[in-house]
Short mmCIF file of C-alpha atoms in Angstrom, two decimals:
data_model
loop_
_atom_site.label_atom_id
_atom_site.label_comp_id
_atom_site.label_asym_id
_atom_site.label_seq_id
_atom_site.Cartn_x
_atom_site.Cartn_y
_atom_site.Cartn_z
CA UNK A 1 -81.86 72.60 87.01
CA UNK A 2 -83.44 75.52 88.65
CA UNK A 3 -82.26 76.82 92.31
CA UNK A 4 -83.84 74.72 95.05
CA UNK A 5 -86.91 75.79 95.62
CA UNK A 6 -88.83 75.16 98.67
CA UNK A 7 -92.44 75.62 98.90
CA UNK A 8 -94.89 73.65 96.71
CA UNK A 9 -96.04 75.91 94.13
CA UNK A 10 -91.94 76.32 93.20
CA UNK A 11 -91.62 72.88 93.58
CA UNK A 12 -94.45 72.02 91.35
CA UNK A 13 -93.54 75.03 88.95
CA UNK A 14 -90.34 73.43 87.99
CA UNK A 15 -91.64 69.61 87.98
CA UNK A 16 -94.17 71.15 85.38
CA UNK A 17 -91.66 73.10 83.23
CA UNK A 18 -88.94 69.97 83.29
CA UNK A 19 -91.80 67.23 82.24
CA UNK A 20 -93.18 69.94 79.83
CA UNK A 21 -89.53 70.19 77.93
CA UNK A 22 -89.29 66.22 78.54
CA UNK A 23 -93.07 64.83 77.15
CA UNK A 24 -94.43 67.87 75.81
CA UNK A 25 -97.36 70.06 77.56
CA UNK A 26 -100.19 67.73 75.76
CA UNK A 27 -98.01 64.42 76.82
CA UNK A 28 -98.27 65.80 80.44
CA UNK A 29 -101.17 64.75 83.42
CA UNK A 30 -101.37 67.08 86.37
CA UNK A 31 -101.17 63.50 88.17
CA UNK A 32 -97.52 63.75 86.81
CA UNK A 33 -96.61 67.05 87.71
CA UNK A 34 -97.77 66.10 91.52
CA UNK A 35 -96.20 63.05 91.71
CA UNK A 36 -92.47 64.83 90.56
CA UNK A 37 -92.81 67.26 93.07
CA UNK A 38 -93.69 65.04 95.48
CA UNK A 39 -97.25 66.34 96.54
CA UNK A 40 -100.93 65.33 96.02
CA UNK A 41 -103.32 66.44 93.17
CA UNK A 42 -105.27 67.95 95.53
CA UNK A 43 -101.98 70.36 96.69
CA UNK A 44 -101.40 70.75 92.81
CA UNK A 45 -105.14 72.17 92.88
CA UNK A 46 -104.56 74.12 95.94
CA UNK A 47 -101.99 76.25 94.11
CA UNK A 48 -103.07 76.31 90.03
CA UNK A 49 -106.52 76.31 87.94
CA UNK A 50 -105.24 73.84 85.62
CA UNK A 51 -101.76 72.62 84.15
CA UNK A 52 -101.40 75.39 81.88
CA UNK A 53 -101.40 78.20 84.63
CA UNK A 54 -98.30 76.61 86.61
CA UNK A 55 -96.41 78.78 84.36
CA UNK A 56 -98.56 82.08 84.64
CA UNK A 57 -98.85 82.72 87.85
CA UNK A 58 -95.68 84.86 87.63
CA UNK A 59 -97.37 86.94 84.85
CA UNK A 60 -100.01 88.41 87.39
CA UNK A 61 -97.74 89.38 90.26
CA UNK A 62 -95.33 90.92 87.28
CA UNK A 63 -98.27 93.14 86.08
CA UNK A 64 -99.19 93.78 89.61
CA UNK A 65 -95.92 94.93 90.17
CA UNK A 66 -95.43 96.98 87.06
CA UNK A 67 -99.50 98.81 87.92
CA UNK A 68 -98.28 99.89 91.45
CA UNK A 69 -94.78 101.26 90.02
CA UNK A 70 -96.74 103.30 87.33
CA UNK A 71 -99.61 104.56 89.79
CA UNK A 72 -96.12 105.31 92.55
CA UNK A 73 -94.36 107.77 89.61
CA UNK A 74 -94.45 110.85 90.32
CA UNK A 75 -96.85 113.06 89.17
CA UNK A 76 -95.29 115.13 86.96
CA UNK A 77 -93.79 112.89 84.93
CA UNK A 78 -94.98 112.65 81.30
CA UNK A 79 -96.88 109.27 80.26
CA UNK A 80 -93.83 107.94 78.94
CA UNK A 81 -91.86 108.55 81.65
CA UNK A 82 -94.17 107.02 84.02
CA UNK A 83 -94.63 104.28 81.55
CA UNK A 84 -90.46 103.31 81.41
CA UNK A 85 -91.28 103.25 85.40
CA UNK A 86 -93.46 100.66 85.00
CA UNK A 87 -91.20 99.14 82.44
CA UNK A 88 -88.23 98.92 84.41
CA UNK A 89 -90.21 97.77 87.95
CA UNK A 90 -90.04 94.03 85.78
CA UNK A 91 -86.35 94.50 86.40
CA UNK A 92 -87.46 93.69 89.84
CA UNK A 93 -89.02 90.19 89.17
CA UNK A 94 -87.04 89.15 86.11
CA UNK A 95 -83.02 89.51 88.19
CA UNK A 96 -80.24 87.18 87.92
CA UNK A 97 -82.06 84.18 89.78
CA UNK A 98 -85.24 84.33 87.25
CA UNK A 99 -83.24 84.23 84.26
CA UNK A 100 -82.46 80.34 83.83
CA UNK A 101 -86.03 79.33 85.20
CA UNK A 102 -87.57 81.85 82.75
CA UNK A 103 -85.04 80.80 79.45
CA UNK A 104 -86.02 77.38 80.29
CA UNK A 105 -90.41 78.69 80.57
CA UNK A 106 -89.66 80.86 76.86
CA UNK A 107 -88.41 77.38 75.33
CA UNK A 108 -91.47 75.58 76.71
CA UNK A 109 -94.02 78.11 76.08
CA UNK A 110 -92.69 78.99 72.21
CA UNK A 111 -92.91 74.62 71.38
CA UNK A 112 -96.68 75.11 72.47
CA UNK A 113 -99.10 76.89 70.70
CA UNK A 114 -102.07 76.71 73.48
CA UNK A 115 -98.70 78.35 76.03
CA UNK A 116 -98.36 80.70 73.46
CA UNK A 117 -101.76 81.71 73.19
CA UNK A 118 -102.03 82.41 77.03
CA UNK A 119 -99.28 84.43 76.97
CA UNK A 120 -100.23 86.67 74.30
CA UNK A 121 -103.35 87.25 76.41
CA UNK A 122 -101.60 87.65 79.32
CA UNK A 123 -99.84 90.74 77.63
CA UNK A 124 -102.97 92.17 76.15
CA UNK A 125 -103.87 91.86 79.93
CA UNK A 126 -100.64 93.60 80.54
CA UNK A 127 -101.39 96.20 77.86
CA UNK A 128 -104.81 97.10 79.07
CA UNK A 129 -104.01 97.56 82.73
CA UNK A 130 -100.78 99.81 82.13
CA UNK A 131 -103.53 101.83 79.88
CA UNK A 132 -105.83 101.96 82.60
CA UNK A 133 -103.68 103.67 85.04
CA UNK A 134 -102.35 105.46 82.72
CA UNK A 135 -105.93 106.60 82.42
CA UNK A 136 -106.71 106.99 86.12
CA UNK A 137 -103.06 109.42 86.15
CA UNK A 138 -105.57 111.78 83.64
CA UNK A 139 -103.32 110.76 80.37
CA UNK A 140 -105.45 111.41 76.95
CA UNK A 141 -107.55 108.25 76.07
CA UNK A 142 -105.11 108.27 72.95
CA UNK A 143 -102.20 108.92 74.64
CA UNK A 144 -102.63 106.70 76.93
CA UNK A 145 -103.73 103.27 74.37
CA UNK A 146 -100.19 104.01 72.74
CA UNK A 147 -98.04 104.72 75.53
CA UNK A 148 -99.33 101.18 77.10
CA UNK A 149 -99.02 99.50 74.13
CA UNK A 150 -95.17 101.30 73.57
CA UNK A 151 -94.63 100.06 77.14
CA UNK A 152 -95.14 96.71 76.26
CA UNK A 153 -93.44 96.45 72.82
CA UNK A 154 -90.45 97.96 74.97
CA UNK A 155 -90.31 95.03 77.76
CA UNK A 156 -91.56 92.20 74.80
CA UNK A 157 -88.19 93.02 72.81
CA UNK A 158 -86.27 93.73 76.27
CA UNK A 159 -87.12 90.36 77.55
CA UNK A 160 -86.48 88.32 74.30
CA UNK A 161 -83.15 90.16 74.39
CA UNK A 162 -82.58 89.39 77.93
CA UNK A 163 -83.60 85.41 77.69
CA UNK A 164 -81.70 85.05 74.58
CA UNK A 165 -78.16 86.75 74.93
CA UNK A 166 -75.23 84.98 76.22
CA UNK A 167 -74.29 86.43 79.63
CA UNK A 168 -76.01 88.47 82.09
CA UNK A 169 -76.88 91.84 81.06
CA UNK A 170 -79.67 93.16 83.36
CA UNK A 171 -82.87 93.40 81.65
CA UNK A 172 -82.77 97.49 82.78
CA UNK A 173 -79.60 97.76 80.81
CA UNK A 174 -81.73 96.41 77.86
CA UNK A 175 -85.01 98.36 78.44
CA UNK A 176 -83.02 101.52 78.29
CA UNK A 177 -81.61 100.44 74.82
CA UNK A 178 -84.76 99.24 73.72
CA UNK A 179 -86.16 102.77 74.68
CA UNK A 180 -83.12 104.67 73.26
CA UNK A 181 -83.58 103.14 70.27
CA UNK A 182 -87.51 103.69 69.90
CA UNK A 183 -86.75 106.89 70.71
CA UNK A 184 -84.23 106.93 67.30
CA UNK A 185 -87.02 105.58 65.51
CA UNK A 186 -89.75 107.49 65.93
CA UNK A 187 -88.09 110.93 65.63
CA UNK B 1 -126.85 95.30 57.04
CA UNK B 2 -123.66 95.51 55.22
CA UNK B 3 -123.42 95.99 51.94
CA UNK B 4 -124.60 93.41 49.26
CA UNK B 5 -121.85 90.95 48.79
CA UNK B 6 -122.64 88.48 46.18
CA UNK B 7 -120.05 85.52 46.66
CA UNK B 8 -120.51 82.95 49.01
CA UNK B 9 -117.55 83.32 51.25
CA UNK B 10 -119.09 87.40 51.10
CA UNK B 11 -122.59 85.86 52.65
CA UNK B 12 -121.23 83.05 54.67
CA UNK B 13 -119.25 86.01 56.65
CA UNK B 14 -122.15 87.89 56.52
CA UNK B 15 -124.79 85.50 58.19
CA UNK B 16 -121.96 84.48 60.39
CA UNK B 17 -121.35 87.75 61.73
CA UNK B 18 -125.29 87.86 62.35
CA UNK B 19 -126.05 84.95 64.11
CA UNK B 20 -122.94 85.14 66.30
CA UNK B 21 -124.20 88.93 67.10
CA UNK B 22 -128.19 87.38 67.88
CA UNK B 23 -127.16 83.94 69.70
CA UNK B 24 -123.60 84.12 70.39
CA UNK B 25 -120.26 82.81 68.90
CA UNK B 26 -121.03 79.65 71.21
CA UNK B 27 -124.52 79.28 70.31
CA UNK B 28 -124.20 78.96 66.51
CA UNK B 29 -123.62 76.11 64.30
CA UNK B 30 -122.02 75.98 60.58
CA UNK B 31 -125.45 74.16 59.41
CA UNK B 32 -126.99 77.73 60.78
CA UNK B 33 -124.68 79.56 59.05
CA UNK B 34 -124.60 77.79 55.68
CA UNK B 35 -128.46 77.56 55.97
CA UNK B 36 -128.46 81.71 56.42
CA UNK B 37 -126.38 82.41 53.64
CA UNK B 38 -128.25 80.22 51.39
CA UNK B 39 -125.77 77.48 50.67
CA UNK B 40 -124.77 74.14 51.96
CA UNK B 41 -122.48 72.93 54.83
CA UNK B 42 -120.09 71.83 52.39
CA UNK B 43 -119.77 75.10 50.54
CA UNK B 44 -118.82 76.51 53.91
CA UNK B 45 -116.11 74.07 54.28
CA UNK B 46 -114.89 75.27 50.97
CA UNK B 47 -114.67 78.52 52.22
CA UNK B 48 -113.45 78.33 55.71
CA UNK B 49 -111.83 75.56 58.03
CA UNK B 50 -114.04 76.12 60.54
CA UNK B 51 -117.20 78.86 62.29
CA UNK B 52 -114.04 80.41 63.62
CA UNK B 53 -111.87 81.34 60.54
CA UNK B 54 -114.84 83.08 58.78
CA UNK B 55 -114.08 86.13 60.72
CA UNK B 56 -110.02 86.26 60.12
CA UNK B 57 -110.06 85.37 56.35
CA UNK B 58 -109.83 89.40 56.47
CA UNK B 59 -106.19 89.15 58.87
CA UNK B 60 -104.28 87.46 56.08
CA UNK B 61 -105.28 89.63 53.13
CA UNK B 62 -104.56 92.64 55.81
CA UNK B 63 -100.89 91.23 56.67
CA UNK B 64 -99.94 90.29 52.38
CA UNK B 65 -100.87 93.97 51.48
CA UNK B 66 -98.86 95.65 54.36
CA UNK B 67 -95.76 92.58 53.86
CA UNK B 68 -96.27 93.88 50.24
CA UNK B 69 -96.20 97.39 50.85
CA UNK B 70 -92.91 96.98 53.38
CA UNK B 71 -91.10 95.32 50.69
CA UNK B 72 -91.90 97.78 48.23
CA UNK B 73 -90.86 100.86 50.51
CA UNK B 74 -87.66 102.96 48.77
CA UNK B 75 -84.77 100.87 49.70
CA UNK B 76 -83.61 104.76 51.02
CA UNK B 77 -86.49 104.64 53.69
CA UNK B 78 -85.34 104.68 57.47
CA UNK B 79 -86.91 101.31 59.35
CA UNK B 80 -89.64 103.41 60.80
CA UNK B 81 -90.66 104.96 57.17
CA UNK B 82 -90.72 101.18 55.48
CA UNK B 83 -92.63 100.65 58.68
CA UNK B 84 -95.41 103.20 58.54
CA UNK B 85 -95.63 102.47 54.62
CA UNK B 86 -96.60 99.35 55.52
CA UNK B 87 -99.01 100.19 58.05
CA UNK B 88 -100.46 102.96 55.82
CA UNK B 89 -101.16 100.42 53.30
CA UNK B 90 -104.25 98.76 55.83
CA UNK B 91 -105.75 102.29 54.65
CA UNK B 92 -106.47 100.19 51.39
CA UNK B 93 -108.26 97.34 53.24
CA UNK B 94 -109.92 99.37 55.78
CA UNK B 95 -111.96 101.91 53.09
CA UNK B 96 -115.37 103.60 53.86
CA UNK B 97 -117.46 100.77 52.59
CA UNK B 98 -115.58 98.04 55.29
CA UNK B 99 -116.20 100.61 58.02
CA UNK B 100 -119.75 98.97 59.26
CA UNK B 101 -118.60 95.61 58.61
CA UNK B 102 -114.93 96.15 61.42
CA UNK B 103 -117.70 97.69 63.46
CA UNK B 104 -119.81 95.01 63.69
CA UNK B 105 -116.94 92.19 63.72
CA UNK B 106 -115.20 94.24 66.71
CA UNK B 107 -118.73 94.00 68.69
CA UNK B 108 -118.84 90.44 68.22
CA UNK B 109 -115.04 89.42 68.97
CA UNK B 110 -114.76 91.56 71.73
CA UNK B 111 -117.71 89.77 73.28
CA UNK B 112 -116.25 86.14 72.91
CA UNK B 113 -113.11 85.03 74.38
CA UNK B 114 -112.50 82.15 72.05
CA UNK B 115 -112.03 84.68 69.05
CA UNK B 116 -110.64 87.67 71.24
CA UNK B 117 -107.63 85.00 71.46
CA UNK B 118 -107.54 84.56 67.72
CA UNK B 119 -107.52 87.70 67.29
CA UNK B 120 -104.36 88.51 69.55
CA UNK B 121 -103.08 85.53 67.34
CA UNK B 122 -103.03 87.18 64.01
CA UNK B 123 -101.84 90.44 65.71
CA UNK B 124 -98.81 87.98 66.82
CA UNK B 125 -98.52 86.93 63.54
CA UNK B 126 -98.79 89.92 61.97
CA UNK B 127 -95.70 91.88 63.97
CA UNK B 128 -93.58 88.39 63.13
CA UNK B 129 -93.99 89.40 59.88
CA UNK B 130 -93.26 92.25 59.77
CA UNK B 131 -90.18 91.76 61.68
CA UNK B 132 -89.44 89.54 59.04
CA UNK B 133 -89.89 92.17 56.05
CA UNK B 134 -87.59 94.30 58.08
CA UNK B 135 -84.87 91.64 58.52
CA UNK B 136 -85.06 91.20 55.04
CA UNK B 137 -84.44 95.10 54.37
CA UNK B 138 -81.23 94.43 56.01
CA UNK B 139 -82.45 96.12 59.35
CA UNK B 140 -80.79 95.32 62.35
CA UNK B 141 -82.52 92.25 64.61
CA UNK B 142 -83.32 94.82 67.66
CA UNK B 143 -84.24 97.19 65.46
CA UNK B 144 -86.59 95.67 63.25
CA UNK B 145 -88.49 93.98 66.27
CA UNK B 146 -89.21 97.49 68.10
CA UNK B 147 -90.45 99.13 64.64
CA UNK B 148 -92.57 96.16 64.04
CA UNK B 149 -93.64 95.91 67.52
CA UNK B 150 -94.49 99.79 67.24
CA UNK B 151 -95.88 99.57 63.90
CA UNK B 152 -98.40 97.12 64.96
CA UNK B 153 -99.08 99.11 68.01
CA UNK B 154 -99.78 102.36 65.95
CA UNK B 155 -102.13 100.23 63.55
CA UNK B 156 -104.32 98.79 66.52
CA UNK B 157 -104.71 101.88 68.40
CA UNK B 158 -105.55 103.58 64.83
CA UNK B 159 -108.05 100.91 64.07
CA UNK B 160 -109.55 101.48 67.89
CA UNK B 161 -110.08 104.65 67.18
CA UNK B 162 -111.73 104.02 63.60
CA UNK B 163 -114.32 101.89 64.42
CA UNK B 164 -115.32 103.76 67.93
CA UNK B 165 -114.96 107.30 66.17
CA UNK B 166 -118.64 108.67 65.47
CA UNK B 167 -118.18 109.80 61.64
CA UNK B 168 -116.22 108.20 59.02
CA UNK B 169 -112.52 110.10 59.36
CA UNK B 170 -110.49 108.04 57.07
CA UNK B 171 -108.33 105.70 59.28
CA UNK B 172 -104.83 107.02 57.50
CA UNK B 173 -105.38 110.65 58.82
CA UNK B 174 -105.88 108.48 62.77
CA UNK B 175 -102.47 106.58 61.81
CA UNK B 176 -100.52 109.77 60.67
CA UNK B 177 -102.38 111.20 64.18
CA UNK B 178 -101.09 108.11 66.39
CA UNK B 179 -98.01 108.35 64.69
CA UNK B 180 -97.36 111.89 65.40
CA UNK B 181 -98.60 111.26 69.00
CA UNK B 182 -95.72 108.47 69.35
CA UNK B 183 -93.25 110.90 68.14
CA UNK B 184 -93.55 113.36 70.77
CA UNK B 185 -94.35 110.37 73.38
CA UNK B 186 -90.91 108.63 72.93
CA UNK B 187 -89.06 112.42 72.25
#
């Protein structure tokens, strides 16, 4: 079980996620979901589109969060550099207390194609945002497409790294090795 | 108009690609299609699963020829080298004559959600595989998932920049240009 968690969209974030693992996403009603966390349809509603975005909404404040770190870097640094600040800013939302909730989202999410599907959009949406300010920081239009998309293949294999080891290595610890070791490749 | 293609599944794609381009993705029926390209409904069926699949028939020749090419890389070649031979190999696929063609299938999947997610879905698949190829060269598990990750990066931002360039610059001399570009990026 997750830590307690208590407003209703965390409440009806982990209802979702523990029927999800129990019946299945397609075996679940949003009448379900409402009814384990102890709150109306209507509430459910109130908080989420539909039962597939109860385990999204983290995605937009996480790209929020990684836009405003990348438009805060400094000016001179290089587009990579202010890319790995964007990077690391998910070190931010994804700490110690995230990491069972989002092992637990990763083994829902992979058993579901129509999860996995919205989540590989949600990091094209990722992808085209960190290009965009990387575009509005005057970055090359070509520069700019791969250093996004380098961004993001750096926190995809950080954060399969950091939901899958044993332990609790911080997922900076394993963006910098991610980076270090692009950095070995592509030399 | 593309070029003559005599086969079926050649026309099917072909009056698919215009009637999704006059009337929308949404707004088009197999009967339409198979009616365009001068065959029946079930002719279409033995072509394609469904109005969806015409357009990605492409993505699986496109990942065999660059699984091929990984596994046929010198066994000497560094992760990144069995990488970019595998991403150079797309250079096959994507010739002169298929140039109008991407265009034209770009305009109408970036206009219509439905196959802008199937399309993220064969990029998905496509970096799995290759992550596979490079297990299978005995490359380390972190390893191989940021050189496939990158690889796949360098080969869309190469294929952006093919179909959008005016001219007809051969997409390998874009790929050895993005790949160059990553080089100094991740320095």
């Amino acid at each position: 079980m997750g830590r307690w968690e208590p407003d209703a969209a965390g409440r009806l974030r982990e209802a979702a996620m523990a029927l999800y693992a129990e019946r299945g996403f397609d075996g679940t009603t949003v009448a379900e979901i409402a009814d384990r966390a102890g709150v109306t349809a209507r509430t459910f509603f109130r908080h989420f589109a539909d039962k597939r975005e109860v385990l999204f909404a983290g995605s937009e404040q996480l790209q929020e969060l990684m836009v405003k770190a990348l438009a805060a870097a400094p000016a001179e640094a290089t587009p990579m550099e202010a890319t790995t600040i964007a990077v690391l800013a998910s070190a931010e939302f994804f700490d110690d207390i995230r990491r069972d909730y989002s092992r637990r989202r990763a083994a829902v999410i992979t058993s579901t194609p129509e999860l996995l599907e919205r989540e590989l959009i949600k990091m094209a949406s990722l992808t085209t945002a960190l290009n965009q300010g990387l575009l509005e920081r005057g970055v090359a239009p070509e520069v700019a497409a791969l250093a996004a998309e380098t961004g993001v293949a750096v926190f995809r294999v950080s954060f399969e790294r950091w939901i899958s080891a044993p332990g609790d290595v911080p997922i900076a610890e394993l963006i910098h090795a991610s980076l270090k070791t692009l950095s070995g490749l592509t030399a």
